[in-house]
């Protein structure tokens, strides 16, 4: 059962931040509610005030601005999934959104809510870190700051957001020509058991730059630099032997969630790194 | 099979041939990590003959089937209406199966154990036969044509499934399902992909073939969950750890096998109306075992269920 609460409907961003500042830990921002409401029903959260962001203007744009895809915090997964812009500029994100959760969650759940939850399992967080994305936040002082996606999740369910801060948008740099991203995930129950995004840049037929990020199997999504290094120099038509070292490096350097099935989690991440690398290679122009 | 119990009526050899043929048994070599399996499943069904029904010819000429076995999506009402229509020789549109009312609906023990068609359906058949006798007698007495139902109403017939006896063993009848499957195992992640499922519904008589197929498909999906991932996890304190649908995954559309074929076999050897037996639940025995033998055939020894990816991966690496 839902505990008692009061719903507040601010009409401006400043008003929303002010309400969060005023009520402190007794308040929670409320977007789609797909994380928040189940947590309240299970007794894991009991905010007395829900600050509904859905009436705040300016939080739902989706477009290109300054060589980046700008995604407002209230944009739903479903909108990203169906967006022709996303399909064209960030096909790996469209691929991910098509598989994230289920249609009900995708229709209601938002980008801001996904990131602000600080869930270790977030596909979106893994992808955004690999894509070099930034997260813009507004606070009750009227200032905004921009945080690298990699610096947002500090620990499971714990983010760098201050009590009065609201995520307003995410900026995902448009991948330059010669750069491709690919996401892979493996689901055992409902949320992914492991997810990986690989970003590769190639020139002259070989990989010149690489980023590997893994999540869900680890306490927070994080880059695996040794795995990325093992991808540099491999040819565009890389075979299993070329990709194997990156998988091994990922398995060895992954920080595994305590209490998890460690050997299997490392194996999954190794497999997903190889598969994501192969998919990214296939998307690079020959 | 069991002394004092109704023996198993089924053409098991013929059923196995039907599965093997559909799966291409003995055909081209399978790729690595692919496997095929088949198995025979029987389940003791019916449980009790305590089903009764009443079929009424009501003023205005419509027919009402009063039966306590419930419609829970399996199509019981449809089948009960069909049985009455067949016996009375009237169109299906003339038959109503109203909701159960303890004030007017005769007693039925339960909806389950594949009883609704075979046991409750037999009670409906017998009740409809009694009503038909009443109609014929009343028509002769009053000099009205048998087809003028409005003029003959009201009349009623009662029936029961008592003739099935039972009580001495687990099975009023045996529900039979011979099943086969083809799987592909991903040796890197342990994921079992069910490529193809064939179920033979040895149902005696398919009163409604479409409903028989849907029963086998529904049960196939339940077997996929049971065999591949559904599991209740308890902590050392004995408390269920995955008691919500977010933590306890049940099959969804994404888990439907690549191909499902239901072969209906009708030998008229069931004790229910027109030789029918129950269907659906038999798939639990047949298909679960077929999936285990298919995964074994793919090269993985299976010591326990469910064959979840993490376990399958461990079994591969243990050998
Ligand atoms: C069954 C299920 C399966 C899922 N599977 C996946 C999956 O496979 N991959 C994946 O990546 N995710 C998955 N998710 C997570 C899903 O993406 C999130 O639930 C959703 O995006 C949250 O958005 P929301 O708008 O509903 O958030 P809400 O529930 O409204 O809010 C969630 C939290 O974020 C805060 N918040 C919301 N918006 C803001 C904001 N703009 N600024 C600051 N704080 C804010 C709230 O106070 C709350 O603490 C799954 C969720 C469920 C329930």
XYZ file of C-alpha atoms and ligand atoms in Angstrom:
658
model
C 0.000 0.000 0.000
C 1.154 3.520 -0.704
C 1.902 5.519 2.449
C 0.255 8.927 2.827
C 1.810 11.773 0.869
C 0.997 15.196 -0.497
C 1.531 15.872 -4.154
C 2.909 19.286 -5.057
C 2.676 20.594 -8.605
C 5.112 23.433 -9.206
C 4.686 25.359 -12.463
C 8.333 26.344 -12.881
C 11.757 24.741 -12.516
C 12.722 27.305 -9.860
C 9.520 26.495 -7.989
C 10.292 22.758 -8.094
C 13.835 23.274 -6.783
C 12.518 25.580 -4.035
C 10.035 22.915 -2.877
C 12.790 20.284 -2.766
C 14.956 22.701 -0.729
C 12.094 23.548 1.615
C 11.114 19.955 2.445
C 14.595 18.393 2.271
C 14.632 14.649 2.886
C 10.841 14.645 3.318
C 10.414 15.399 -0.405
C 11.176 13.513 -3.617
C 11.041 14.603 -7.220
C 8.358 12.664 -9.058
C 8.520 12.033 -12.809
C 7.107 8.765 -14.208
C 7.027 7.137 -10.785
C 8.166 3.733 -12.083
C 10.967 3.561 -9.496
C 9.536 5.830 -6.838
C 6.041 4.411 -6.411
C 7.082 0.717 -6.130
C 9.768 1.780 -3.615
C 7.057 3.556 -1.590
C 4.750 0.554 -1.767
C 7.535 -1.735 -0.571
C 8.324 0.616 2.299
C 11.797 1.440 0.961
C 10.936 5.138 0.658
C 8.362 7.290 2.431
C 8.578 10.870 1.138
C 5.766 12.988 2.566
C 5.862 15.369 -0.414
C 6.062 14.355 -4.041
C 7.239 17.221 -6.219
C 5.656 16.433 -9.569
C 7.941 17.522 -12.399
C 5.450 16.800 -15.168
C 3.977 20.312 -15.052
C 7.396 21.989 -15.260
C 7.943 23.466 -18.723
C 11.167 22.978 -20.647
C 12.079 19.495 -19.366
C 11.068 17.500 -22.425
C 12.949 18.708 -25.501
C 14.629 16.183 -27.796
C 16.852 17.662 -30.481
C 20.370 18.485 -31.638
C 22.109 21.446 -30.099
C 25.841 22.322 -30.172
C 26.882 19.020 -31.793
C 25.092 17.036 -29.096
C 21.747 15.267 -28.858
C 19.961 17.091 -26.034
C 17.486 14.928 -24.161
C 15.217 16.605 -21.586
C 14.873 14.870 -18.208
C 11.173 14.132 -18.781
C 11.739 12.431 -22.147
C 10.443 8.874 -21.806
C 12.282 5.747 -22.905
C 9.533 5.196 -25.439
C 10.196 8.562 -27.084
C 13.881 7.729 -27.439
C 13.016 4.290 -28.767
C 10.796 5.712 -31.508
C 12.734 8.884 -32.299
C 13.993 9.081 -35.907
C 16.704 11.471 -34.685
C 18.025 8.919 -32.194
C 17.791 6.118 -34.753
C 19.888 8.160 -37.165
C 22.488 9.670 -34.847
C 22.755 7.129 -31.988
C 21.492 3.769 -33.296
C 23.012 1.952 -30.298
C 20.817 4.029 -27.983
C 17.724 3.200 -30.034
C 18.728 -0.499 -29.837
C 19.081 -0.253 -26.057
C 15.801 1.582 -25.562
C 13.935 -1.032 -27.591
C 15.063 -3.664 -25.057
C 15.003 -1.705 -21.803
C 12.491 -3.007 -19.220
C 9.080 -3.530 -20.856
C 6.618 -1.385 -22.839
C 4.778 -0.140 -19.748
C 7.959 1.050 -18.045
C 9.277 2.548 -21.274
C 6.072 4.482 -21.854
C 6.122 6.053 -18.376
C 9.734 5.986 -17.195
C 11.946 8.964 -17.941
C 15.608 9.567 -18.630
C 15.936 11.823 -15.573
C 14.289 9.257 -13.303
C 16.507 6.479 -14.610
C 19.695 8.440 -13.894
C 18.562 9.985 -10.597
C 17.719 6.515 -9.215
C 21.422 5.612 -9.262
C 20.601 1.983 -9.991
C 23.613 -0.215 -10.713
C 21.585 -1.902 -13.488
C 20.966 1.175 -15.602
C 21.583 0.481 -19.275
C 21.249 4.159 -19.907
C 23.989 5.123 -17.419
C 26.395 2.590 -18.952
C 25.672 3.899 -22.433
C 25.925 7.580 -21.495
C 29.300 7.118 -19.784
C 30.691 5.435 -22.903
C 29.206 8.129 -25.114
C 30.906 10.861 -23.071
C 27.563 12.415 -22.138
C 26.959 15.192 -19.639
C 24.070 15.683 -17.217
C 22.732 19.184 -16.509
C 21.238 19.903 -13.081
C 19.394 22.926 -11.704
C 19.340 23.888 -8.027
C 17.319 26.163 -5.749
C 20.042 28.823 -5.844
C 19.100 29.390 -9.470
C 22.401 28.057 -10.795
C 22.913 25.071 -13.055
C 25.892 22.758 -13.242
C 26.982 20.129 -15.677
C 28.252 16.765 -14.448
C 29.973 14.113 -16.568
C 27.720 11.027 -16.772
C 30.696 9.078 -15.395
C 30.619 11.163 -12.203
C 26.877 10.938 -11.536
C 26.475 7.586 -9.777
C 28.704 7.450 -6.689
C 27.460 4.209 -5.123
C 24.441 1.946 -5.639
C 21.289 4.109 -5.363
C 23.411 7.127 -4.483
C 24.124 9.957 -6.919
C 26.035 13.239 -6.894
C 22.725 15.165 -6.923
C 22.161 17.517 -3.991
C 18.815 17.442 -2.176
C 17.497 20.492 -4.048
C 18.900 19.524 -7.458
C 16.853 18.447 -10.452
C 18.249 16.870 -13.590
C 17.067 19.035 -16.486
C 18.720 17.395 -19.488
C 21.375 15.065 -20.837
C 23.759 16.019 -23.653
C 25.144 13.203 -25.786
C 27.915 14.297 -28.177
C 27.189 13.336 -31.780
C 29.676 10.587 -32.633
C 32.068 11.910 -35.281
C 32.500 10.069 -38.587
C 34.613 6.966 -37.989
C 33.221 6.381 -34.493
C 30.622 3.761 -33.576
C 28.940 2.674 -30.356
C 27.355 -0.647 -29.490
C 25.486 -1.806 -26.380
C 24.966 -5.373 -25.195
C 23.005 -6.672 -22.228
C 22.183 -9.996 -20.627
C 19.048 -10.464 -18.555
C 18.459 -13.275 -16.066
C 15.443 -11.982 -14.156
C 13.958 -8.562 -14.919
C 16.739 -6.007 -14.912
C 20.005 -6.749 -16.704
C 22.536 -9.015 -14.950
C 25.281 -7.314 -16.966
C 25.489 -4.616 -19.584
C 28.331 -3.220 -21.672
C 28.761 -0.331 -24.075
C 31.789 -0.188 -26.393
C 32.754 2.937 -28.317
C 35.322 2.533 -31.089
C 37.042 5.004 -33.409
C 38.923 3.710 -36.433
C 41.287 5.139 -39.012
C 43.180 3.388 -41.784
C 41.464 0.071 -41.132
C 42.374 -0.268 -37.461
C 40.910 0.868 -34.168
C 42.622 4.026 -32.911
C 40.523 4.831 -29.870
C 38.269 2.767 -27.620
C 36.072 3.085 -24.543
C 34.562 0.135 -22.663
C 31.989 0.631 -19.908
C 30.303 -2.133 -17.923
C 27.376 -1.990 -15.509
C 24.861 -4.100 -13.567
C 27.484 -6.723 -12.680
C 29.374 -4.027 -10.757
C 28.187 -1.737 -7.929
C 28.153 1.252 -10.299
C 28.593 1.427 -14.062
C 32.246 2.190 -14.746
C 34.854 2.318 -17.496
C 37.227 -0.613 -17.951
C 40.348 1.089 -19.373
C 42.457 -2.111 -19.668
C 39.764 -3.698 -21.812
C 39.618 -0.561 -23.973
C 43.395 -0.577 -24.392
C 43.228 -4.178 -25.611
C 40.958 -3.079 -28.477
C 43.308 -0.433 -29.832
C 45.152 -1.567 -32.943
C 42.777 -4.408 -33.835
C 41.670 -4.530 -37.490
C 38.133 -3.695 -38.629
C 37.670 -7.337 -39.667
C 38.819 -8.575 -36.258
C 38.213 -12.255 -35.514
C 37.588 -13.968 -32.164
C 41.326 -14.099 -31.364
C 41.619 -10.304 -31.781
C 38.709 -9.670 -29.425
C 39.596 -12.254 -26.805
C 42.179 -10.137 -24.887
C 39.675 -7.303 -24.371
C 37.157 -9.745 -22.911
C 39.783 -11.225 -20.612
C 40.946 -7.783 -19.478
C 37.339 -6.813 -18.736
C 36.740 -9.999 -16.745
C 39.901 -9.463 -14.719
C 39.470 -5.768 -13.951
C 35.713 -5.677 -13.310
C 34.694 -4.740 -9.768
C 32.053 -7.360 -9.034
C 29.029 -6.564 -6.862
C 29.628 -8.155 -3.436
C 27.607 -11.306 -2.911
C 27.097 -11.889 -6.634
C 28.004 -15.045 -8.527
C 31.468 -13.696 -9.246
C 32.803 -16.162 -11.816
C 29.627 -15.979 -13.877
C 29.433 -12.167 -13.714
C 33.031 -11.891 -14.965
C 32.258 -14.370 -17.729
C 29.154 -12.425 -18.809
C 31.041 -9.155 -18.977
C 33.844 -10.761 -21.011
C 31.306 -12.147 -23.486
C 29.384 -8.858 -23.729
C 32.591 -6.864 -24.299
C 33.536 -9.143 -27.214
C 30.015 -9.021 -28.657
C 29.668 -5.256 -28.281
C 33.110 -4.729 -29.858
C 32.132 -6.949 -32.794
C 28.872 -5.015 -33.240
C 30.665 -1.653 -33.106
C 33.250 -2.843 -35.645
C 30.456 -3.888 -37.975
C 29.043 -0.353 -37.824
C 32.322 1.327 -38.759
C 32.810 2.259 -42.410
C 35.356 -0.038 -44.087
C -0.998 -49.327 -15.113
C -1.960 -49.108 -11.435
C -4.019 -52.002 -10.036
C -7.599 -50.928 -9.441
C -7.097 -47.832 -11.542
C -8.305 -47.001 -15.004
C -5.597 -48.116 -17.478
C -3.840 -45.709 -19.801
C -5.704 -45.377 -23.097
C -3.396 -43.949 -25.742
C -1.433 -44.824 -28.859
C 1.975 -43.896 -27.438
C 3.979 -45.432 -30.279
C 1.967 -43.512 -32.853
C 2.308 -40.319 -30.821
C 6.102 -40.699 -30.572
C 6.310 -41.222 -34.341
C 4.312 -38.018 -34.879
C 6.749 -36.013 -32.729
C 9.861 -37.575 -34.273
C 8.627 -36.883 -37.801
C 7.842 -33.236 -37.054
C 11.277 -32.727 -35.436
C 13.097 -34.279 -38.400
C 14.469 -37.106 -36.233
C 17.319 -38.998 -37.888
C 17.661 -36.281 -40.514
C 20.614 -33.963 -41.158
C 23.367 -33.600 -38.542
C 22.711 -30.939 -35.964
C 25.120 -28.027 -35.544
C 27.285 -28.003 -32.396
C 25.432 -27.191 -29.155
C 22.074 -28.081 -30.688
C 20.041 -30.906 -29.248
C 16.749 -32.728 -29.647
C 14.713 -34.620 -27.118
C 11.348 -36.253 -26.722
C 9.359 -37.692 -23.897
C 6.016 -39.133 -22.879
C 4.023 -37.324 -20.226
C 0.956 -38.677 -18.491
C -0.860 -37.048 -15.657
C -3.586 -38.492 -13.478
C -6.589 -36.292 -14.154
C -10.210 -35.873 -13.277
C -9.783 -36.639 -9.556
C -13.477 -37.126 -8.819
C -16.668 -37.999 -10.682
C -18.676 -35.549 -8.569
C -19.943 -33.272 -11.313
C -23.583 -32.664 -12.046
C -25.364 -30.433 -14.517
C -28.824 -29.376 -15.587
C -29.910 -28.394 -19.058
C -33.140 -26.394 -19.275
C -35.399 -25.550 -22.170
C -36.660 -22.145 -21.106
C -39.762 -20.206 -22.089
C -39.132 -18.588 -25.457
C -37.209 -21.635 -26.673
C -33.661 -20.894 -25.548
C -31.551 -23.529 -23.822
C -29.631 -22.887 -20.573
C -26.742 -25.079 -19.428
C -26.354 -24.942 -15.643
C -22.928 -26.261 -14.742
C -20.619 -25.464 -11.833
C -17.292 -25.841 -13.611
C -16.006 -22.319 -14.101
C -14.883 -20.385 -17.134
C -11.321 -19.267 -16.329
C -10.179 -18.515 -19.837
C -9.851 -22.158 -20.847
C -13.079 -22.122 -22.848
C -15.215 -24.306 -20.540
C -18.431 -22.400 -21.358
C -17.816 -22.736 -25.080
C -17.290 -26.474 -24.807
C -20.298 -27.018 -22.502
C -22.495 -25.104 -24.964
C -21.081 -27.183 -27.818
C -21.847 -30.463 -26.023
C -25.464 -29.432 -25.353
C -25.939 -28.136 -28.918
C -24.600 -31.389 -30.350
C -26.853 -33.612 -28.233
C -29.980 -31.482 -28.779
C -29.297 -30.847 -32.459
C -29.826 -27.095 -32.058
C -27.599 -24.221 -33.199
C -24.964 -22.977 -30.734
C -26.530 -19.476 -30.779
C -29.565 -20.891 -28.978
C -27.551 -21.989 -25.939
C -26.737 -19.878 -22.876
C -24.295 -20.903 -20.176
C -25.183 -18.512 -17.354
C -22.841 -17.707 -14.490
C -22.886 -20.230 -11.665
C -25.418 -19.530 -8.925
C -25.421 -21.822 -5.889
C -29.211 -21.359 -5.687
C -29.817 -22.961 -9.074
C -26.615 -24.583 -10.380
C -26.121 -28.256 -9.496
C -23.053 -29.252 -7.484
C -19.608 -29.584 -9.039
C -16.521 -30.524 -7.054
C -13.947 -28.202 -8.649
C -12.563 -26.600 -11.761
C -9.146 -28.134 -12.312
C -7.381 -31.428 -13.053
C -8.656 -31.185 -16.640
C -12.203 -31.935 -15.399
C -14.260 -29.304 -17.204
C -14.537 -31.016 -20.575
C -14.188 -34.629 -19.536
C -16.077 -34.814 -16.224
C -18.356 -31.733 -16.072
C -18.769 -32.067 -19.867
C -20.023 -35.642 -19.416
C -22.582 -34.426 -16.855
C -23.732 -31.814 -19.402
C -23.966 -34.488 -22.083
C -26.077 -36.746 -19.854
C -28.315 -33.820 -18.790
C -28.818 -32.813 -22.419
C -29.715 -36.398 -23.283
C -32.357 -36.415 -20.532
C -33.726 -33.116 -21.843
C -33.845 -34.512 -25.356
C -35.938 -37.444 -24.075
C -38.289 -34.962 -22.380
C -38.608 -32.977 -25.603
C -39.411 -36.067 -27.650
C -41.946 -37.275 -25.078
C -43.621 -33.881 -24.720
C -43.807 -33.415 -28.510
C -45.525 -36.799 -28.904
C -47.900 -36.129 -26.048
C -48.955 -32.705 -27.234
C -48.756 -33.269 -30.977
C -46.239 -30.462 -31.425
C -43.191 -30.818 -33.717
C -39.955 -31.530 -31.785
C -38.363 -28.510 -33.435
C -40.915 -26.089 -31.936
C -38.939 -25.585 -28.766
C -40.851 -22.479 -27.688
C -44.102 -24.430 -27.648
C -42.537 -27.279 -25.618
C -40.832 -25.144 -22.948
C -40.307 -25.293 -20.039
C -38.546 -28.653 -19.720
C -35.345 -29.748 -18.002
C -32.918 -32.664 -17.811
C -30.445 -33.505 -15.042
C -27.218 -35.423 -15.487
C -24.088 -36.418 -13.650
C -20.684 -37.943 -14.290
C -21.226 -40.641 -11.667
C -20.706 -43.434 -14.213
C -16.976 -42.559 -14.226
C -16.776 -44.060 -10.740
C -13.293 -43.622 -9.388
C -12.228 -42.963 -5.871
C -9.867 -45.938 -5.730
C -6.822 -44.374 -7.386
C -5.325 -41.098 -8.504
C -6.723 -41.126 -12.017
C -10.282 -40.929 -13.228
C -8.564 -40.910 -16.598
C -5.009 -40.397 -17.852
C -4.126 -37.264 -19.665
C -1.463 -37.901 -22.258
C 1.038 -35.621 -23.912
C 3.974 -36.795 -25.958
C 6.319 -33.890 -26.602
C 9.584 -33.085 -28.315
C 11.859 -30.081 -28.515
C 14.894 -28.755 -30.291
C 17.196 -26.384 -28.412
C 20.366 -24.409 -29.000
C 22.666 -23.802 -26.026
C 24.935 -20.754 -25.977
C 28.089 -22.201 -24.370
C 29.390 -18.712 -23.566
C 26.433 -17.554 -21.469
C 24.578 -20.800 -20.766
C 21.363 -19.498 -22.335
C 19.064 -22.215 -23.684
C 17.136 -21.123 -26.763
C 14.052 -23.245 -27.443
C 13.927 -23.384 -31.238
C 11.042 -25.745 -31.705
C 8.405 -27.528 -29.655
C 6.063 -30.269 -30.840
C 3.281 -31.491 -28.588
C 0.961 -34.360 -29.395
C -2.369 -33.848 -27.713
C -3.709 -37.407 -27.465
C -7.147 -36.128 -26.489
C -9.476 -38.882 -27.621
C -11.799 -36.377 -29.282
C -11.017 -32.686 -29.796
C -14.401 -31.082 -29.107
C -12.858 -27.747 -30.030
C -9.507 -28.175 -31.819
C -8.548 -24.498 -31.524
C -8.964 -24.610 -27.740
C -6.883 -27.802 -27.585
C -4.056 -26.082 -29.464
C -4.226 -23.015 -27.204
C -4.097 -25.293 -24.122
C -0.905 -26.913 -25.360
C 0.646 -23.554 -26.245
C -0.200 -22.078 -22.853
C 1.225 -25.058 -21.050
C 4.305 -25.003 -23.288
C 5.060 -21.500 -22.077
C 4.572 -22.537 -18.453
C 6.989 -25.414 -19.029
C 9.548 -23.024 -20.526
C 9.416 -20.991 -17.301
C 9.516 -24.064 -15.095
C 12.359 -25.725 -17.005
C 14.511 -22.702 -17.766
C 14.237 -20.060 -15.075
C 11.378 -20.075 -12.558
C 12.631 -20.754 -9.045
C 11.675 -19.689 -5.539
C 14.800 -18.584 -3.686
C 14.859 -18.800 0.093
C 17.373 -17.113 2.385
C 19.070 -18.906 5.276
C 16.283 -17.479 7.486
C 13.707 -19.375 5.448
C 12.211 -16.190 4.020
C 11.333 -16.079 0.334
C 13.812 -13.781 -1.382
C 12.071 -13.332 -4.725
C 8.419 -12.925 -3.869
C 7.595 -10.242 -6.438
C 7.183 -10.370 -10.188
C 10.232 -8.130 -10.602
C 12.422 -10.710 -8.828
C 10.571 -13.876 -9.884
C 10.454 -13.889 -13.641
C 7.597 -15.616 -15.409
C 7.613 -16.306 -19.150
C 6.667 -13.432 -21.431
C 6.120 -13.112 -25.161
C 9.900 -12.982 -25.622
C 10.168 -16.537 -24.252
C 7.794 -18.122 -26.774
C 9.643 -20.924 -28.611
C 10.689 -20.253 -32.197
C 8.015 -22.633 -33.429
C 5.191 -24.486 -31.676
C 3.246 -27.271 -33.309
C 0.348 -29.063 -31.660
C -0.634 -32.358 -33.268
C -4.101 -33.494 -32.275
C -4.677 -37.251 -32.093
C -8.295 -38.420 -31.932
C -8.806 -42.102 -31.222
C -12.068 -41.648 -29.323
C -10.530 -43.499 -26.364
C -11.410 -41.048 -23.592
C -14.188 -41.475 -20.994
C -15.586 -37.964 -21.520
C -18.255 -36.747 -23.964
C -17.848 -38.257 -27.451
C -14.632 -40.029 -26.331
C -12.799 -36.916 -25.083
C -9.932 -36.805 -22.585
C -8.496 -33.723 -20.930
C -5.596 -31.791 -22.394
C -2.993 -29.164 -21.596
C -1.583 -30.275 -18.270
C -0.035 -33.385 -19.768
C 2.505 -31.092 -21.420
C 4.130 -30.491 -18.014
C 5.442 -34.019 -17.842
C 6.179 -34.551 -21.510
C 7.778 -31.279 -22.478
C 9.810 -30.683 -19.324
C 11.538 -34.027 -19.771
C 11.930 -33.428 -23.520
C 13.709 -30.121 -22.842
C 16.063 -31.806 -20.374
C 16.924 -34.552 -22.863
C 17.365 -31.959 -25.617
C 19.841 -29.950 -23.517
C 21.607 -33.221 -22.641
C 21.723 -34.098 -26.341
C 23.318 -30.675 -26.955
C 26.171 -31.793 -24.709
C 25.260 -30.552 -21.243
C 24.552 -32.946 -18.388
C 21.552 -31.634 -16.445
C 21.448 -32.512 -12.725
C 18.581 -30.227 -11.660
C 15.957 -27.671 -12.695
C 15.676 -24.915 -13.659
C 18.252 -24.922 -16.439
C 18.994 -21.244 -15.870
C 21.866 -19.704 -17.867
C 24.218 -19.365 -14.885
C 23.727 -23.030 -13.967
C 24.059 -24.299 -17.531
C 27.296 -22.350 -17.880
C 28.610 -23.952 -14.675
C 27.591 -27.444 -15.781
C 29.444 -26.921 -19.056
C 32.550 -25.758 -17.249
C 32.371 -28.476 -14.594
C 32.858 -31.141 -17.272
C 10.449 -3.597 -13.879
C 11.505 -2.598 -14.257
C 12.476 -2.954 -15.176
C 13.463 -2.058 -15.527
N 14.418 -2.456 -16.425
C 15.378 -1.575 -16.756
C 16.403 -1.928 -17.691
O 16.404 -3.036 -18.241
N 17.377 -1.028 -17.976
C 17.389 0.225 -17.408
O 18.290 0.997 -17.701
N 16.418 0.585 -16.551
C 15.437 -0.267 -16.213
N 14.473 0.125 -15.332
C 14.538 1.478 -14.772
C 13.665 2.473 -15.544
O 14.382 2.973 -16.613
C 13.313 3.556 -14.575
O 12.368 2.991 -13.692
C 12.696 4.816 -15.161
O 13.439 5.383 -16.189
C 12.577 5.824 -14.025
O 11.963 6.993 -14.495
P 10.694 7.623 -13.766
O 10.391 8.861 -14.482
O 9.610 6.629 -13.649
O 11.322 7.905 -12.318
P 10.564 8.145 -10.942
O 10.118 6.840 -10.368
O 9.580 9.222 -11.070
O 11.798 8.676 -10.089
C 12.881 7.828 -9.775
C 13.842 8.562 -8.825
O 14.451 9.638 -9.496
C 14.095 10.891 -8.890
N 13.895 11.803 -10.015
C 13.041 11.627 -11.063
N 13.222 12.577 -11.988
C 14.198 13.376 -11.520
C 14.851 14.526 -12.031
N 14.537 15.040 -13.231
N 15.812 15.088 -11.281
C 16.151 14.568 -10.089
N 15.588 13.484 -9.556
C 14.625 12.884 -10.268
C 12.914 10.599 -8.028
O 12.885 11.438 -6.907
C 13.160 9.154 -7.626
O 14.055 9.093 -6.558
C 13.470 -0.754 -14.966
C 12.485 -0.390 -14.057
C 11.506 -1.287 -13.689
C 10.464 -0.858 -12.694
